[in-house]
Structures are given as structure tokens and as C-alpha cells.
C-alpha positions as a Python dict, from the first residue, in 0.01 Angstrom:
ca = {
    (1, 'X'): (0, 0, 0),
    (2, 'X'): (-146, 332, 118),
    (3, 'X'): (-218, 604, -138),
    (4, 'X'): (-158, 963, -35),
    (5, 'X'): (-338, 1243, -217),
    (6, 'X'): (-182, 1588, -216),
    (7, 'X'): (-286, 1916, -368),
    (8, 'X'): (-70, 2029, -663),
    (9, 'X'): (166, 2318, -612),
    (10, 'X'): (-1, 2648, -688),
    (11, 'X'): (150, 2863, -961),
    (12, 'X'): (314, 3179, -828),
    (13, 'X'): (75, 3474, -828),
    (14, 'X'): (156, 3805, -990),
    (15, 'X'): (178, 3978, -652),
    (16, 'X'): (449, 3747, -513),
    (17, 'X'): (740, 3952, -649),
    (18, 'X'): (838, 3712, -928),
    (19, 'X'): (965, 3859, -1252),
    (20, 'X'): (1174, 3741, -1546),
    (21, 'X'): (1548, 3727, -1494),
    (22, 'X'): (1748, 3989, -1680),
    (23, 'X'): (1960, 3850, -1965),
    (24, 'X'): (2179, 4026, -2216),
    (25, 'X'): (2431, 3942, -2486),
    (26, 'X'): (2740, 4147, -2556),
    (27, 'X'): (2870, 4037, -2894),
    (28, 'X'): (3235, 3999, -2986),
    (29, 'X'): (3187, 4322, -3185),
    (30, 'X'): (3081, 4516, -2873),
    (31, 'X'): (2711, 4537, -2958),
    (32, 'X'): (2470, 4483, -2665),
    (33, 'X'): (2137, 4298, -2690),
    (34, 'X'): (1865, 4276, -2423),
    (35, 'X'): (1725, 3921, -2435),
    (36, 'X'): (1493, 3952, -2135),
    (37, 'X'): (1150, 4007, -2292),
    (38, 'X'): (1040, 3795, -2592),
    (39, 'X'): (745, 4032, -2643),
    (40, 'X'): (945, 4353, -2651),
    (41, 'X'): (1312, 4285, -2721),
    (42, 'X'): (1449, 4184, -3060),
    (43, 'X'): (1560, 3917, -3030),
    (44, 'X'): (1377, 3791, -2724),
    (45, 'X'): (1448, 3472, -2530),
    (46, 'X'): (1177, 3208, -2564),
    (47, 'X'): (1120, 2901, -2344),
    (48, 'X'): (1374, 2617, -2346),
    (49, 'X'): (1699, 2796, -2260),
    (50, 'X'): (1993, 2560, -2204),
    (51, 'X'): (2310, 2651, -2016),
    (52, 'X'): (2180, 2812, -1696),
    (53, 'X'): (2190, 2500, -1479),
    (54, 'X'): (2465, 2254, -1385),
    (55, 'X'): (2747, 2178, -1629),
    (56, 'X'): (2830, 1827, -1750),
    (57, 'X'): (3080, 1661, -1517),
    (58, 'X'): (3298, 1355, -1574),
    (59, 'X'): (3368, 1172, -1247),
    (60, 'X'): (3688, 964, -1224),
    (61, 'X'): (3661, 639, -1032),
    (62, 'X'): (3880, 346, -936),
    (63, 'X'): (3786, 0, -815),
    (64, 'X'): (3945, -311, -671),
    (65, 'X'): (3810, -662, -616),
    (66, 'X'): (3913, -630, -250),
    (67, 'X'): (3658, -356, -171),
    (68, 'X'): (3293, -345, -279),
    (69, 'X'): (3194, -43, -487),
    (70, 'X'): (3424, 227, -620),
    (71, 'X'): (3647, 506, -493),
    (72, 'X'): (3569, 854, -624),
    (73, 'X'): (3897, 1010, -734),
    (74, 'X'): (3795, 1344, -881),
    (75, 'X'): (3597, 1511, -1156),
    (76, 'X'): (3639, 1728, -1461),
    (77, 'X'): (3411, 1988, -1620),
    (78, 'X'): (3428, 2005, -1998),
    (79, 'X'): (3300, 2272, -2233),
    (80, 'X'): (2938, 2375, -2187),
    (81, 'X'): (2670, 2356, -2456),
    (82, 'X'): (2423, 2646, -2468),
    (83, 'X'): (2095, 2674, -2655),
    (84, 'X'): (1889, 2990, -2705),
    (85, 'X'): (1540, 2978, -2860),
    (86, 'X'): (1531, 3334, -2992),
    (87, 'X'): (1222, 3513, -3118),
    (88, 'X'): (1290, 3767, -3392),
    (89, 'X'): (980, 3982, -3444),
    (90, 'X'): (930, 4335, -3575),
    (91, 'X'): (660, 4566, -3706),
    (92, 'X'): (830, 4635, -4038),
    (93, 'X'): (1065, 4457, -4274),
    (94, 'X'): (1356, 4699, -4243),
    (95, 'X'): (1361, 4672, -3862),
    (96, 'X'): (1339, 4292, -3874),
    (97, 'X'): (1623, 4261, -4122),
    (98, 'X'): (1845, 4505, -3933),
    (99, 'X'): (1801, 4327, -3599),
    (100, 'X'): (1838, 3980, -3749),
    (101, 'X'): (2155, 4071, -3936),
    (102, 'X'): (2300, 4274, -3650),
    (103, 'X'): (2254, 3998, -3395),
    (104, 'X'): (2407, 3718, -3601),
    (105, 'X'): (2695, 3945, -3698),
    (106, 'X'): (2771, 3967, -3324),
    (107, 'X'): (2825, 3589, -3286),
    (108, 'X'): (3162, 3443, -3388),
    (109, 'X'): (3287, 3080, -3396),
    (110, 'X'): (3612, 3151, -3209),
    (111, 'X'): (3592, 3508, -3073),
    (112, 'X'): (3370, 3500, -2762),
    (113, 'X'): (3092, 3735, -2663),
    (114, 'X'): (2951, 3760, -2311),
    (115, 'X'): (2618, 3625, -2185),
    (116, 'X'): (2509, 3813, -1871),
    (117, 'X'): (2237, 3680, -1642),
    (118, 'X'): (2106, 3882, -1348),
    (119, 'X'): (2185, 4237, -1248),
    (120, 'X'): (2396, 4423, -993),
    (121, 'X'): (2605, 4222, -749),
    (122, 'X'): (2420, 3903, -845),
    (123, 'X'): (2506, 3925, -1214),
    (124, 'X'): (2708, 3637, -1358),
    (125, 'X'): (2871, 3614, -1699),
    (126, 'X'): (2968, 3336, -1939),
    (127, 'X'): (3186, 3380, -2250),
    (128, 'X'): (3027, 3211, -2555),
    (129, 'X'): (3116, 3132, -2913),
    (130, 'X'): (2875, 3028, -3188),
    (131, 'X'): (2814, 2679, -3322),
    (132, 'X'): (2697, 2684, -3681),
    (133, 'X'): (2580, 2355, -3834),
    (134, 'X'): (2437, 2533, -4136),
    (135, 'X'): (2115, 2331, -4135),
    (136, 'X'): (1860, 2589, -4016),
    (137, 'X'): (1548, 2610, -4234),
    (138, 'X'): (1302, 2901, -4250),
    (139, 'X'): (960, 2733, -4249),
    (140, 'X'): (794, 3067, -4326),
    (141, 'X'): (921, 3374, -4507),
    (142, 'X'): (1012, 3623, -4228),
    (143, 'X'): (995, 3908, -4481),
    (144, 'X'): (627, 3827, -4517),
    (145, 'X'): (544, 3752, -4153),
    (146, 'X'): (790, 3975, -3965),
    (147, 'X'): (862, 3689, -3728),
    (148, 'X'): (1098, 3393, -3690),
    (149, 'X'): (1186, 3154, -3406),
    (150, 'X'): (1553, 3059, -3445),
    (151, 'X'): (1734, 2816, -3220),
    (152, 'X'): (2091, 2937, -3163),
    (153, 'X'): (2354, 2688, -3049),
    (154, 'X'): (2659, 2821, -2865),
    (155, 'X'): (2952, 2685, -2670),
    (156, 'X'): (3125, 2801, -2352),
    (157, 'X'): (3490, 2687, -2388),
    (158, 'X'): (3533, 2799, -2024),
    (159, 'X'): (3216, 2647, -1875),
    (160, 'X'): (3199, 2819, -1537),
    (161, 'X'): (2987, 3125, -1469),
    (162, 'X'): (3191, 3423, -1346),
    (163, 'X'): (3063, 3626, -1052),
    (164, 'X'): (3140, 3980, -942),
    (165, 'X'): (3517, 4021, -885),
    (166, 'X'): (3631, 4031, -523),
    (167, 'X'): (3910, 4283, -470),
    (168, 'X'): (4094, 4347, -142),
    (169, 'X'): (4384, 4581, -79),
    (170, 'X'): (4637, 4533, 200),
    (171, 'X'): (4895, 4764, 353),
    (172, 'X'): (5218, 4746, 549),
    (173, 'X'): (5179, 4734, 925),
    (174, 'X'): (5237, 5072, 1093),
    (175, 'X'): (5474, 5071, 1389),
    (176, 'X'): (5231, 5242, 1627),
    (177, 'X'): (4906, 5432, 1610),
    (178, 'X'): (4949, 5805, 1643),
    (179, 'X'): (4693, 5928, 1893),
    (180, 'X'): (4668, 6310, 1908),
    (181, 'X'): (4748, 6494, 2232),
    (182, 'X'): (4494, 6764, 2163),
    (183, 'X'): (4131, 6729, 2048),
    (184, 'X'): (4088, 6819, 1684),
    (185, 'X'): (4434, 6700, 1576),
    (186, 'X'): (4448, 6438, 1300),
    (187, 'X'): (4445, 6070, 1404),
    (188, 'X'): (4629, 5811, 1197),
    (189, 'X'): (4521, 5459, 1295),
    (190, 'X'): (4705, 5145, 1187),
    (191, 'X'): (4530, 5007, 875),
    (192, 'X'): (4303, 4713, 953),
    (193, 'X'): (4378, 4529, 625),
    (194, 'X'): (4747, 4467, 693),
    (195, 'X'): (4981, 4217, 527),
    (196, 'X'): (4980, 4007, 844),
    (197, 'X'): (4600, 3983, 844),
    (198, 'X'): (4551, 3937, 469),
    (199, 'X'): (4273, 3700, 365),
    (200, 'X'): (4019, 3668, 86),
    (201, 'X'): (3679, 3505, 33),
    (202, 'X'): (3591, 3269, -249),
    (203, 'X'): (3212, 3211, -255),
    (204, 'X'): (3231, 3015, -582),
    (205, 'X'): (3186, 2642, -642),
    (206, 'X'): (3539, 2598, -777),
    (207, 'X'): (3889, 2707, -671),
    (208, 'X'): (3988, 3038, -832),
    (209, 'X'): (4325, 3192, -912),
    (210, 'X'): (4432, 3536, -796),
    (211, 'X'): (4554, 3838, -982),
    (212, 'X'): (4806, 4025, -767),
    (213, 'X'): (4852, 4402, -814),
    (214, 'X'): (5161, 4530, -634),
    (215, 'X'): (5230, 4900, -587),
    (216, 'X'): (5585, 5009, -514),
    (217, 'X'): (5802, 5060, -334),
    (218, 'X'): (5873, 4691, -276),
    (219, 'X'): (6213, 4533, -224),
    (220, 'X'): (6351, 4228, -405),
    (221, 'X'): (6220, 3907, -249),
    (222, 'X'): (5853, 4004, -208),
    (223, 'X'): (5653, 3687, -137),
    (224, 'X'): (5288, 3641, -238),
    (225, 'X'): (5089, 3325, -194),
    (226, 'X'): (4786, 3125, -92),
    (227, 'X'): (4737, 2777, 50),
    (228, 'X'): (5109, 2698, 59),
    (229, 'X'): (5190, 2807, -297),
    (230, 'X'): (5418, 3111, -268),
    (231, 'X'): (5553, 3336, -544),
    (232, 'X'): (5889, 3505, -485),
    (233, 'X'): (5945, 3819, -693),
    (234, 'X'): (6318, 3832, -786),
    (235, 'X'): (6330, 4205, -860),
    (236, 'X'): (6228, 4528, -685),
    (237, 'X'): (5920, 4735, -764),
    (238, 'X'): (6010, 5103, -757),
    (239, 'X'): (5800, 5371, -591),
    (240, 'X'): (5522, 5466, -834),
    (241, 'X'): (5553, 5142, -1034),
    (242, 'X'): (5287, 4870, -1057),
    (243, 'X'): (5353, 4497, -1086),
    (244, 'X'): (5061, 4279, -1201),
    (245, 'X'): (5073, 3899, -1178),
    (246, 'X'): (4792, 3685, -1318),
    (247, 'X'): (4825, 3336, -1168),
    (248, 'X'): (4543, 3173, -1366),
    (249, 'X'): (4681, 2880, -1572),
    (250, 'X'): (4470, 3006, -1866),
    (251, 'X'): (4683, 3321, -1870),
    (252, 'X'): (4976, 3329, -1626),
    (253, 'X'): (5157, 3648, -1709),
    (254, 'X'): (5333, 3930, -1527),
    (255, 'X'): (5373, 4295, -1624),
    (256, 'X'): (5568, 4577, -1464),
    (257, 'X'): (5426, 4914, -1566),
    (258, 'X'): (5248, 4725, -1848),
    (259, 'X'): (5577, 4579, -1979),
    (260, 'X'): (5587, 4197, -1996),
    (261, 'X'): (5818, 4056, -1725),
    (262, 'X'): (5685, 3700, -1723),
    (263, 'X'): (6022, 3548, -1811),
    (264, 'X'): (6196, 3767, -1552),
    (265, 'X'): (5958, 3645, -1285),
    (266, 'X'): (6077, 3294, -1373),
    (267, 'X'): (5932, 2958, -1278),
    (268, 'X'): (5681, 2985, -995),
    (269, 'X'): (5424, 2759, -832),
    (270, 'X'): (5081, 2921, -853),
    (271, 'X'): (4801, 2794, -631),
    (272, 'X'): (4427, 2868, -635),
    (273, 'X'): (4209, 2996, -354),
    (274, 'X'): (3990, 2705, -230),
    (275, 'X'): (3618, 2736, -288),
    (276, 'X'): (3337, 2813, -43),
    (277, 'X'): (3533, 2982, 231),
    (278, 'X'): (3788, 3237, 348),
    (279, 'X'): (4160, 3172, 296),
    (280, 'X'): (4461, 3345, 455),
    (281, 'X'): (4708, 3504, 213),
    (282, 'X'): (5086, 3523, 237),
    (283, 'X'): (5230, 3871, 182),
    (284, 'X'): (5588, 3903, 306),
    (285, 'X'): (5783, 4218, 226),
    (286, 'X'): (5986, 4497, 381),
    (287, 'X'): (5839, 4742, 131),
    (288, 'X'): (5572, 4998, 211),
    (289, 'X'): (5359, 4988, -104),
    (290, 'X'): (5014, 4831, -106),
    (291, 'X'): (4923, 4488, -241),
    (292, 'X'): (4584, 4408, -394),
    (293, 'X'): (4446, 4056, -444),
    (294, 'X'): (4166, 4013, -698),
    (295, 'X'): (3959, 3699, -744),
    (296, 'X'): (3674, 3617, -981),
    (297, 'X'): (3438, 3356, -823),
    (298, 'X'): (3358, 3062, -1052),
    (299, 'X'): (3009, 2911, -1028),
    (300, 'X'): (2845, 2598, -1167),
    (301, 'X'): (2519, 2779, -1238),
    (302, 'X'): (2394, 3118, -1353),
    (303, 'X'): (2209, 3167, -1022),
}
């Protein structure tokens, strides 16, 4: 058997552009904590973070003695476990106590805070609640050392990382473009994002449900849908009014000018936007108000 020798991978050099990923925690109380730098931030994130990579998945299978192997029927993603090794260090006792107390006051067992990883358009968020076993032991007195490494266990009841919302607004089709007879006159082109050409991207790993925002005027019978699942609105939306429909099964509500009209909307079949592609949308109306579709991509990982 031949033996192949290979040089080990070289560690990235400081000039290669690598730098620590930005992380922050927004507690349920609204306080914001920068977790990026264990040497400067209080608290700072140490090595051994859990929750950034793939979630646990249960795969459903079926089998028959007539066919070797199994058939893969589907999968389910349960809640996600998260672990933070946090370094609490300070130059004086008062600062250490204030930061320690303030941080743990921001973590609640049922009211979620938000973990943010990355910055700008690449930022992703994950709502988290605290898990408190009550068995943590201080091996050294932090009031004497000014330092403690505390492992914090959290849970993401909704385990998918949320990306930057995608929001697209569509308009009624104009009859014709008005092209001016004289140079310098105003030109009113037909909007490109028309109801007939409505579509939306979903770059996430999982299907995602839309929130529809409808501006009046819209007549009774407005139809909104994706992938064959169409909502029919059984009432008009007056000029200046705004109808909002959240189709996510975790919420599923409708408001008209911020008044709950979920029961008036009645039973509807809500469908998600398939993942990893662009899907056409159904917007059928004789009204002239705009319609906005908003989608939050859902990802398996933080990056």
C-alpha cells in the first residue's frame, strides 16, 4: 500500500484579510452587547462556540422487504442548542459586577433576545432564550481576580438563522407609456415591477412565508399567492388604507390599518416561497394601489 506524504495546511497569515466575525447579543430587555473580542469586550466570546453550524435534523425513512435500502421521505429540524463560552474580565470590581449582572439580566428563559452574527447585508440573526440548570460553580472568586469564564447555554426555539429581509413592491400595469412630443417634457414609463411580472427570490435553505402589504385602492376579490396557493381577500381596501397579511404559520394574521381582520379574511391556504431560487407571484386585482411582498430568508447556518 503506497504512503503519500503531504505538507500540512499553513495557518492563515495576518496579511490575508482574515479577522474575527462580528457577534452581538441584544437582550430581551433591549440592551446590546458586543461579543466579538474576548480581550476587549465584556463579556467576550471565547473558543468553543456552538450554534453557528448545521442544525440537528431528523430524517424520516420508510422501507420494504421488496426493495433493498430505504426511501427518504423528508426531514424535520428541531430546536437548536447554543453554547457560549463567555469571558467576563474587568480592571475593577465595580465594572466587573455591573457587566456580569447586566448581561445575565438580559437573558430570559422564555422571552427571546437576538444573536447577530456578521454585519451589513451578510448579517444573520437567531432568537435565543436561556437555559439555566443552576449548577454553575465559581472555581475562583471573581471579586478577587476580576475574571471568570462562564459557559452559557441557550436555546433557539426557531432554529433557522434569519437573513436580511427581501422586499419587492409591484404596481398596476399602465395602459400605455406616455412619450413626450417635445424635448424636456416629463416622461412617464410603465413601471417595470408590474403585477403581471411579479416574482421574488428566496436565497435561503428552507421555504419561507411571505408578508403581503397591500396599499389601497383595491377592489373586493384581490388575489395574492405563490406556488399555487392563492389568498382571496373578501373585502375592499380603500384608497389610503393598508392591508397587511402575514402568511407564516407561526403567526398568520391580517390587519387593516392596524386593526385585526384575521377572522374577516377567513380560511385561506397559505403557501411558502420555495428555497434557492426565484418564484413567480400571483397578484390579480383591478385596483391601482401597490402591493409589496416581503420575505425573510431562512438559513441552516450563521454564514
